PDB file of C-alpha atoms in Angstrom:
ATOM      1  CA  MET E   1      -1.028 -19.523 -15.225  1.00 36.00           C
ATOM      2  CA  ALA E   2       0.027 -17.533 -18.306  1.00 37.00           C
ATOM      3  CA  GLU E   3      -1.688 -17.139 -21.648  1.00 40.00           C
ATOM      4  CA  THR E   4      -0.063 -16.538 -25.005  1.00 36.00           C
ATOM      5  CA  THR E   5      -0.228 -13.152 -26.712  1.00 41.00           C
ATOM      6  CA  GLY E   6       1.452 -10.991 -29.303  1.00 43.00           C
ATOM      7  CA  ALA E   7       5.160 -11.422 -29.801  1.00 49.00           C
ATOM      8  CA  GLY E   8       7.796  -9.062 -28.560  1.00 71.00           C
ATOM      9  CA  ARG E   9       6.353  -7.870 -25.253  1.00 86.00           C
ATOM     10  CA  PRO E  10       7.627  -9.037 -21.895  1.00 95.00           C
ATOM     11  CA  THR E  11       5.330 -11.087 -19.714  1.00 97.00           C
ATOM     12  CA  VAL E  12       3.656  -9.017 -17.004  1.00 98.00           C
ATOM     13  CA  VAL E  13       3.975 -10.836 -13.668  1.00 98.00           C
ATOM     14  CA  LEU E  14       1.520  -9.602 -11.022  1.00 98.00           C
ATOM     15  CA  VAL E  15       2.527 -10.011  -7.365  1.00 98.00           C
ATOM     16  CA  HIS E  16      -0.060  -9.472  -4.625  1.00 98.00           C
ATOM     17  CA  GLY E  17       0.556  -8.191  -1.113  1.00 97.00           C
ATOM     18  CA  GLY E  18      -0.395  -9.213   2.400  1.00 97.00           C
ATOM     19  CA  PHE E  19      -3.860 -10.249   3.622  1.00 98.00           C
ATOM     20  CA  VAL E  20      -5.084 -10.998   0.054  1.00 98.00           C
ATOM     21  CA  ASP E  21      -4.382 -13.411  -2.802  1.00 97.00           C
ATOM     22  CA  GLY E  22      -3.829 -13.174  -6.537  1.00 97.00           C
ATOM     23  CA  SER E  23      -7.525 -13.150  -7.449  1.00 97.00           C
ATOM     24  CA  GLY E  24      -7.661  -9.412  -6.733  1.00 97.00           C
ATOM     25  CA  TRP E  25      -5.716  -8.823  -9.959  1.00 98.00           C
ATOM     26  CA  GLU E  26      -8.611 -10.015 -12.124  1.00 98.00           C
ATOM     27  CA  GLY E  27      -9.608  -6.554 -13.381  1.00 98.00           C
ATOM     28  CA  VAL E  28      -6.003  -5.613 -14.168  1.00 98.00           C
ATOM     29  CA  TYR E  29      -5.473  -8.979 -15.836  1.00 98.00           C
ATOM     30  CA  MET E  30      -8.516  -8.465 -18.067  1.00 98.00           C
ATOM     31  CA  ALA E  31      -7.460  -4.928 -18.997  1.00 98.00           C
ATOM     32  CA  LEU E  32      -3.938  -6.061 -19.902  1.00 98.00           C
ATOM     33  CA  ARG E  33      -5.217  -9.038 -21.879  1.00 97.00           C
ATOM     34  CA  GLN E  34      -7.434  -6.699 -23.891  1.00 96.00           C
ATOM     35  CA  ASP E  35      -4.258  -4.823 -24.827  1.00 94.00           C
ATOM     36  CA  GLY E  36      -2.627  -8.038 -25.976  1.00 94.00           C
ATOM     37  CA  CYS E  37      -0.323  -8.511 -23.006  1.00 95.00           C
ATOM     38  CA  HIS E  38       1.057 -11.796 -21.784  1.00 96.00           C
ATOM     39  CA  VAL E  39       0.120 -11.980 -18.077  1.00 98.00           C
ATOM     40  CA  SER E  40       1.006 -14.308 -15.208  1.00 98.00           C
ATOM     41  CA  ILE E  41      -0.177 -14.076 -11.612  1.00 98.00           C
ATOM     42  CA  VAL E  42       1.804 -15.154  -8.557  1.00 98.00           C
ATOM     43  CA  GLN E  43       0.047 -16.796  -5.628  1.00 97.00           C
ATOM     44  CA  ASN E  44       2.342 -15.842  -2.750  1.00 96.00           C
ATOM     45  CA  PRO E  45       2.051 -17.993   0.361  1.00 96.00           C
ATOM     46  CA  THR E  46       2.981 -14.828   2.365  1.00 96.00           C
ATOM     47  CA  LEU E  47       4.751 -16.978   4.925  1.00 96.00           C
ATOM     48  CA  SER E  48       8.114 -15.257   4.532  1.00 97.00           C
ATOM     49  CA  LEU E  49       9.818 -12.914   2.091  1.00 98.00           C
ATOM     50  CA  ALA E  50      12.117 -15.774   1.023  1.00 97.00           C
ATOM     51  CA  ASP E  51       9.142 -18.051   0.291  1.00 97.00           C
ATOM     52  CA  ASP E  52       7.427 -15.341  -1.753  1.00 98.00           C
ATOM     53  CA  VAL E  53      10.594 -14.589  -3.722  1.00 98.00           C
ATOM     54  CA  ALA E  54      10.814 -18.308  -4.508  1.00 97.00           C
ATOM     55  CA  ALA E  55       7.157 -18.435  -5.595  1.00 97.00           C
ATOM     56  CA  THR E  56       7.707 -15.429  -7.845  1.00 98.00           C
ATOM     57  CA  LEU E  57      10.850 -16.953  -9.333  1.00 98.00           C
ATOM     58  CA  ARG E  58       8.914 -20.062 -10.351  1.00 98.00           C
ATOM     59  CA  VAL E  59       6.442 -17.901 -12.281  1.00 98.00           C
ATOM     60  CA  ILE E  60       9.278 -15.904 -13.879  1.00 98.00           C
ATOM     61  CA  ARG E  61      10.995 -19.093 -15.017  1.00 97.00           C
ATOM     62  CA  ALA E  62       7.751 -20.297 -16.623  1.00 97.00           C
ATOM     63  CA  ALA E  63       7.549 -17.146 -18.761  1.00 96.00           C
ATOM     64  CA  PRO E  64       8.740 -17.473 -22.370  1.00 93.00           C
ATOM     65  CA  GLY E  65      11.114 -14.484 -22.153  1.00 94.00           C
ATOM     66  CA  PRO E  66      11.678 -11.205 -20.305  1.00 96.00           C
ATOM     67  CA  VAL E  67       9.248 -10.085 -17.626  1.00 97.00           C
ATOM     68  CA  VAL E  68       8.004  -6.919 -15.977  1.00 98.00           C
ATOM     69  CA  LEU E  69       7.360  -7.437 -12.266  1.00 98.00           C
ATOM     70  CA  VAL E  70       4.366  -5.624 -10.744  1.00 98.00           C
ATOM     71  CA  GLY E  71       3.967  -5.533  -6.967  1.00 98.00           C
ATOM     72  CA  HIS E  72       1.136  -4.223  -4.809  1.00 98.00           C
ATOM     73  CA  SER E  73       1.724  -3.270  -1.154  1.00 98.00           C
ATOM     74  CA  TYR E  74       3.980  -5.926   0.445  1.00 98.00           C
ATOM     75  CA  GLY E  75       4.381  -7.305  -3.089  1.00 98.00           C
ATOM     76  CA  GLY E  76       6.639  -4.304  -3.644  1.00 98.00           C
ATOM     77  CA  ALA E  77       9.155  -5.837  -1.248  1.00 98.00           C
ATOM     78  CA  VAL E  78       8.940  -9.111  -3.144  1.00 98.00           C
ATOM     79  CA  VAL E  79       9.625  -7.546  -6.545  1.00 98.00           C
ATOM     80  CA  THR E  80      12.383  -5.380  -5.052  1.00 98.00           C
ATOM     81  CA  ALA E  81      14.135  -8.517  -3.779  1.00 97.00           C
ATOM     82  CA  MET E  82      13.379 -10.613  -6.875  1.00 96.00           C
ATOM     83  CA  GLY E  83      13.890  -8.011  -9.584  1.00 96.00           C
ATOM     84  CA  ASN E  84      17.645  -8.481  -9.855  1.00 96.00           C
ATOM     85  CA  ASP E  85      17.019 -11.665 -11.801  1.00 97.00           C
ATOM     86  CA  PRO E  86      18.324 -11.195 -15.372  1.00 96.00           C
ATOM     87  CA  GLN E  87      14.937 -12.152 -16.806  1.00 97.00           C
ATOM     88  CA  VAL E  88      13.355  -9.061 -15.175  1.00 97.00           C
ATOM     89  CA  GLU E  89      13.435  -5.906 -17.313  1.00 97.00           C
ATOM     90  CA  ALA E  90      11.511  -3.464 -15.104  1.00 97.00           C
ATOM     91  CA  LEU E  91       9.532  -3.017 -11.900  1.00 98.00           C
ATOM     92  CA  VAL E  92       6.105  -1.475 -11.372  1.00 98.00           C
ATOM     93  CA  TYR E  93       4.923  -0.541  -7.885  1.00 98.00           C
ATOM     94  CA  ILE E  94       1.207  -0.152  -7.117  1.00 98.00           C
ATOM     95  CA  ALA E  95       0.669   1.596  -3.743  1.00 98.00           C
ATOM     96  CA  ALA E  96       3.614  -0.507  -2.658  1.00 98.00           C
ATOM     97  CA  PHE E  97       6.460  -0.681  -0.209  1.00 98.00           C
ATOM     98  CA  VAL E  98       9.864  -0.066  -1.824  1.00 98.00           C
ATOM     99  CA  PRO E  99      12.576  -1.161   0.625  1.00 98.00           C
ATOM    100  CA  ASP E 100      16.196  -0.144   0.307  1.00 98.00           C
ATOM    101  CA  GLN E 101      19.147  -2.360   1.244  1.00 98.00           C
ATOM    102  CA  GLY E 102      18.741  -3.726   4.761  1.00 97.00           C
ATOM    103  CA  GLU E 103      15.114  -2.591   5.036  1.00 98.00           C
ATOM    104  CA  SER E 104      11.908  -4.577   5.491  1.00 98.00           C
ATOM    105  CA  VAL E 105       8.238  -3.675   5.406  1.00 97.00           C
ATOM    106  CA  GLU E 106       8.400  -3.498   9.197  1.00 96.00           C
ATOM    107  CA  THR E 107      11.224  -0.939   8.919  1.00 96.00           C
ATOM    108  CA  LEU E 108       9.200   1.206   6.537  1.00 96.00           C
ATOM    109  CA  LEU E 109       6.081   1.041   8.725  1.00 95.00           C
ATOM    110  CA  ARG E 110       8.088   1.925  11.824  1.00 93.00           C
ATOM    111  CA  ASN E 111       9.590   4.948  10.066  1.00 92.00           C
ATOM    112  CA  ALA E 112       6.360   6.173   8.490  1.00 90.00           C
ATOM    113  CA  PRO E 113       5.902   9.946   8.060  1.00 90.00           C
ATOM    114  CA  PRO E 114       4.185  11.917  10.840  1.00 88.00           C
ATOM    115  CA  ASP E 115       0.386  11.662  10.736  1.00 86.00           C
ATOM    116  CA  ALA E 116       0.565   8.521   8.580  1.00 89.00           C
ATOM    117  CA  PRO E 117      -2.466   6.238   8.973  1.00 91.00           C
ATOM    118  CA  VAL E 118      -2.000   3.320  11.336  1.00 91.00           C
ATOM    119  CA  PRO E 119      -3.136   0.068   9.683  1.00 94.00           C
ATOM    120  CA  PRO E 120      -5.563  -1.858  11.919  1.00 97.00           C
ATOM    121  CA  ILE E 121      -3.259  -4.854  12.270  1.00 96.00           C
ATOM    122  CA  LEU E 122      -4.199  -7.176  15.117  1.00 97.00           C
ATOM    123  CA  PRO E 123      -1.556  -8.577  17.498  1.00 96.00           C
ATOM    124  CA  PRO E 124       0.178 -11.610  15.973  1.00 96.00           C
ATOM    125  CA  GLN E 125      -1.304 -15.027  16.560  1.00 96.00           C
ATOM    126  CA  ASP E 126       0.939 -18.068  16.045  1.00 96.00           C
ATOM    127  CA  GLY E 127       3.307 -15.976  13.943  1.00 96.00           C
ATOM    128  CA  PHE E 128       0.656 -14.506  11.628  1.00 97.00           C
ATOM    129  CA  LEU E 129      -1.061 -11.145  11.238  1.00 97.00           C
ATOM    130  CA  LEU E 130      -4.601 -10.177  10.234  1.00 98.00           C
ATOM    131  CA  LEU E 131      -6.428  -6.877   9.888  1.00 98.00           C
ATOM    132  CA  GLU E 132      -9.349  -6.136  12.202  1.00 98.00           C
ATOM    133  CA  GLN E 133     -12.387  -7.171  10.151  1.00 97.00           C
ATOM    134  CA  LYS E 134     -14.591  -4.266  11.184  1.00 97.00           C
ATOM    135  CA  LYS E 135     -11.930  -1.772  10.077  1.00 97.00           C
ATOM    136  CA  PHE E 136     -10.798  -3.606   6.945  1.00 98.00           C
ATOM    137  CA  ALA E 137     -13.050  -1.825   4.457  1.00 97.00           C
ATOM    138  CA  ALA E 138     -12.200   1.693   5.633  1.00 97.00           C
ATOM    139  CA  ALA E 139      -8.473   1.005   5.857  1.00 97.00           C
ATOM    140  CA  PHE E 140      -7.823  -1.251   2.875  1.00 98.00           C
ATOM    141  CA  ALA E 141     -10.688  -0.998   0.411  1.00 98.00           C
ATOM    142  CA  ALA E 142     -12.751   2.139   1.013  1.00 97.00           C
ATOM    143  CA  ASP E 143     -13.626   2.563  -2.677  1.00 98.00           C
ATOM    144  CA  VAL E 144     -14.400  -1.107  -3.314  1.00 97.00           C
ATOM    145  CA  PRO E 145     -18.137  -2.035  -3.201  1.00 97.00           C
ATOM    146  CA  ARG E 146     -18.939  -2.711   0.422  1.00 96.00           C
ATOM    147  CA  HIS E 147     -20.124  -6.279  -0.103  1.00 97.00           C
ATOM    148  CA  LYS E 148     -16.837  -7.096  -1.808  1.00 97.00           C
ATOM    149  CA  ALA E 149     -14.746  -5.314   0.819  1.00 98.00           C
ATOM    150  CA  ASN E 150     -16.584  -7.235   3.530  1.00 97.00           C
ATOM    151  CA  PHE E 151     -15.870 -10.492   1.710  1.00 98.00           C
ATOM    152  CA  MET E 152     -12.181  -9.550   1.431  1.00 98.00           C
ATOM    153  CA  ALA E 153     -12.137  -8.908   5.172  1.00 98.00           C
ATOM    154  CA  ALA E 154     -13.665 -12.314   5.897  1.00 98.00           C
ATOM    155  CA  ALA E 155     -11.387 -14.086   3.395  1.00 97.00           C
ATOM    156  CA  GLN E 156      -8.101 -12.589   4.587  1.00 97.00           C
ATOM    157  CA  VAL E 157      -4.928 -14.600   4.063  1.00 97.00           C
ATOM    158  CA  PRO E 158      -2.854 -14.591   7.265  1.00 97.00           C
ATOM    159  CA  TRP E 159       0.357 -12.632   6.729  1.00 97.00           C
ATOM    160  CA  GLY E 160       3.473 -14.231   8.206  1.00 97.00           C
ATOM    161  CA  LEU E 161       5.693 -12.210  10.526  1.00 97.00           C
ATOM    162  CA  ALA E 162       8.681 -13.477   8.528  1.00 97.00           C
ATOM    163  CA  ALA E 163       7.204 -11.742   5.484  1.00 97.00           C
ATOM    164  CA  LEU E 164       6.783  -8.483   7.394  1.00 97.00           C
ATOM    165  CA  THR E 165      10.329  -8.598   8.749  1.00 97.00           C
ATOM    166  CA  GLY E 166      12.073 -10.053   5.701  1.00 97.00           C
ATOM    167  CA  VAL E 167      15.016  -7.825   4.762  1.00 98.00           C
ATOM    168  CA  VAL E 168      15.952  -6.896   1.204  1.00 98.00           C
ATOM    169  CA  ALA E 169      19.646  -7.499   0.498  1.00 97.00           C
ATOM    170  CA  VAL E 170      20.068  -5.884  -2.938  1.00 97.00           C
ATOM    171  CA  PRO E 171      17.183  -3.634  -4.081  1.00 98.00           C
ATOM    172  CA  ALA E 172      16.494  -4.203  -7.762  1.00 98.00           C
ATOM    173  CA  TRP E 173      15.390  -0.612  -8.342  1.00 98.00           C
ATOM    174  CA  ARG E 174      19.032   0.415  -8.084  1.00 97.00           C
ATOM    175  CA  SER E 175      19.724  -1.294 -11.410  1.00 96.00           C
ATOM    176  CA  LYS E 176      16.312  -1.656 -13.105  1.00 97.00           C
ATOM    177  CA  PRO E 177      13.891   1.047 -14.311  1.00 97.00           C
ATOM    178  CA  SER E 178      10.731   1.417 -12.244  1.00 98.00           C
ATOM    179  CA  TRP E 179       7.286   2.988 -12.311  1.00 98.00           C
ATOM    180  CA  TYR E 180       5.075   3.819  -9.303  1.00 98.00           C
ATOM    181  CA  LEU E 181       1.311   4.400  -8.961  1.00 98.00           C
ATOM    182  CA  VAL E 182       0.490   6.505  -5.877  1.00 98.00           C
ATOM    183  CA  ALA E 183      -2.979   5.871  -4.432  1.00 98.00           C
ATOM    184  CA  THR E 184      -3.867   9.323  -3.126  1.00 98.00           C
ATOM    185  CA  GLU E 185      -6.584   8.103  -0.712  1.00 97.00           C
ATOM    186  CA  ASP E 186      -4.624   5.195   0.749  1.00 98.00           C
ATOM    187  CA  LYS E 187      -5.236   4.530   4.463  1.00 97.00           C
ATOM    188  CA  MET E 188      -2.710   1.696   4.759  1.00 97.00           C
ATOM    189  CA  ILE E 189       0.421   3.289   3.299  1.00 97.00           C
ATOM    190  CA  SER E 190       0.596   7.075   3.503  1.00 96.00           C
ATOM    191  CA  PRO E 191       0.593   8.732   0.052  1.00 97.00           C
ATOM    192  CA  VAL E 192       3.426  10.889   1.418  1.00 96.00           C
ATOM    193  CA  ALA E 193       5.441   7.742   2.103  1.00 97.00           C
ATOM    194  CA  GLN E 194       4.566   6.379  -1.320  1.00 98.00           C
ATOM    195  CA  ARG E 195       5.917   9.510  -2.990  1.00 98.00           C
ATOM    196  CA  GLN E 196       9.061   9.410  -0.859  1.00 97.00           C
ATOM    197  CA  MET E 197       9.774   5.783  -1.715  1.00 98.00           C
ATOM    198  CA  ALA E 198       9.094   6.370  -5.415  1.00 98.00           C
ATOM    199  CA  ARG E 199      11.401   9.382  -5.431  1.00 98.00           C
ATOM    200  CA  ARG E 200      14.166   7.448  -3.708  1.00 98.00           C
ATOM    201  CA  ALA E 201      13.860   4.655  -6.261  1.00 98.00           C
ATOM    202  CA  GLY E 202      13.915   7.086  -9.171  1.00 98.00           C
ATOM    203  CA  SER E 203      10.559   5.764 -10.357  1.00 98.00           C
ATOM    204  CA  THR E 204       8.392   7.314 -13.031  1.00 98.00           C
ATOM    205  CA  VAL E 205       5.372   8.340 -10.951  1.00 98.00           C
ATOM    206  CA  ALA E 206       1.658   8.513 -11.702  1.00 98.00           C
ATOM    207  CA  GLU E 207      -1.080   9.317  -9.206  1.00 98.00           C
ATOM    208  CA  ALA E 208      -4.735   8.321  -9.078  1.00 98.00           C
ATOM    209  CA  ALA E 209      -7.520   8.778  -6.561  1.00 98.00           C
ATOM    210  CA  GLY E 210      -8.004   5.455  -4.885  1.00 98.00           C
ATOM    211  CA  SER E 211      -7.730   3.382  -1.737  1.00 98.00           C
ATOM    212  CA  HIS E 212      -5.004   0.889  -0.926  1.00 98.00           C
ATOM    213  CA  ALA E 213      -6.980  -1.550  -3.082  1.00 98.00           C
ATOM    214  CA  ILE E 214      -6.596   0.714  -6.134  1.00 98.00           C
ATOM    215  CA  TYR E 215      -5.616  -2.291  -8.227  1.00 98.00           C
ATOM    216  CA  ILE E 216      -9.144  -3.585  -7.630  1.00 98.00           C
ATOM    217  CA  SER E 217     -11.106  -0.330  -7.665  1.00 98.00           C
ATOM    218  CA  ARG E 218      -9.141   1.310 -10.516  1.00 98.00           C
ATOM    219  CA  PRO E 219      -7.920  -1.596 -12.662  1.00 98.00           C
ATOM    220  CA  HIS E 220      -7.647   0.504 -15.816  1.00 97.00           C
ATOM    221  CA  ALA E 221      -5.537   3.163 -14.077  1.00 97.00           C
ATOM    222  CA  THR E 222      -3.297   0.376 -12.802  1.00 98.00           C
ATOM    223  CA  ALA E 223      -3.081  -1.304 -16.200  1.00 98.00           C
ATOM    224  CA  SER E 224      -2.387   2.057 -17.841  1.00 97.00           C
ATOM    225  CA  LEU E 225       0.784   2.546 -15.798  1.00 98.00           C
ATOM    226  CA  ILE E 226       1.902  -0.999 -16.569  1.00 98.00           C
ATOM    227  CA  MET E 227       1.382  -0.297 -20.279  1.00 97.00           C
ATOM    228  CA  LYS E 228       3.514   2.849 -19.933  1.00 96.00           C
ATOM    229  CA  ALA E 229       6.257   0.729 -18.394  1.00 97.00           C
ATOM    230  CA  LEU E 230       6.079  -1.689 -21.311  1.00 96.00           C
ATOM    231  CA  ALA E 231       6.234   1.228 -23.744  1.00 94.00           C
ATOM    232  CA  GLY E 232       9.185   2.690 -21.879  1.00 93.00           C
ATOM    233  CA  ILE E 233      11.097  -0.574 -22.100  1.00 92.00           C
ATOM    234  CA  ALA E 234      10.311  -0.882 -25.816  1.00 86.00           C
ATOM    235  CA  ALA E 235      11.515   2.659 -26.460  1.00 79.00           C
ATOM    236  CA  VAL E 236      14.865   1.928 -24.816  1.00 76.00           C
ATOM    237  CA  ARG E 237      15.216  -1.350 -26.686  1.00 72.00           C
ATOM    238  CA  ASP E 238      14.519   0.340 -30.037  1.00 66.00           C
ATOM    239  CA  ARG E 239      17.149   3.060 -29.634  1.00 64.00           C
TER     240      ARG E 239
END
């Protein structure tokens, strides 16, 4: 659900990744609202990439004008696939996967850099994936208060194999400006891989110390990069 704000700025659309839901964006949402931003949050079903693109499109269409798409983790694949929509002005990646044409999250995980951390993903059950609960905090949310990380582990949203393997046809970063926040202590997606993907996409890069859940543990650092993206778009528009 979106709230009204000051005129002129695009709506910021926040897209969560696998194993979690949109409630993790609360801190970022509050920080952006304090800066007068118009914010909407997508609740991806994480059944398939196509389903999540459709869910994101519904939120985009409900926005009053242009949008900036922000994706965390697997949400990066969603915004990469969805960002070609003419209503989208820019992309922001938060410790996210950034697939190229013909790639999926599975492709990027399979081709991870040497010595990359191995996410504690359990074998699929009925077409869905979960992280091992006992290893969730260390892998996904090491800098989140332990009681909250434990709750996140217990409240995981099953991640559909069709989301993991969903292939991007036309990557939006080839035609839209992008920004990328590297989480330097990430144990789910190697920071080396994050930098490589950001470089390939031509993203404006910022780095911050944080786990894969940096959008929860460092909401102001996350919101700061989003604000820089909004400023960058405004600067181009005003030329």
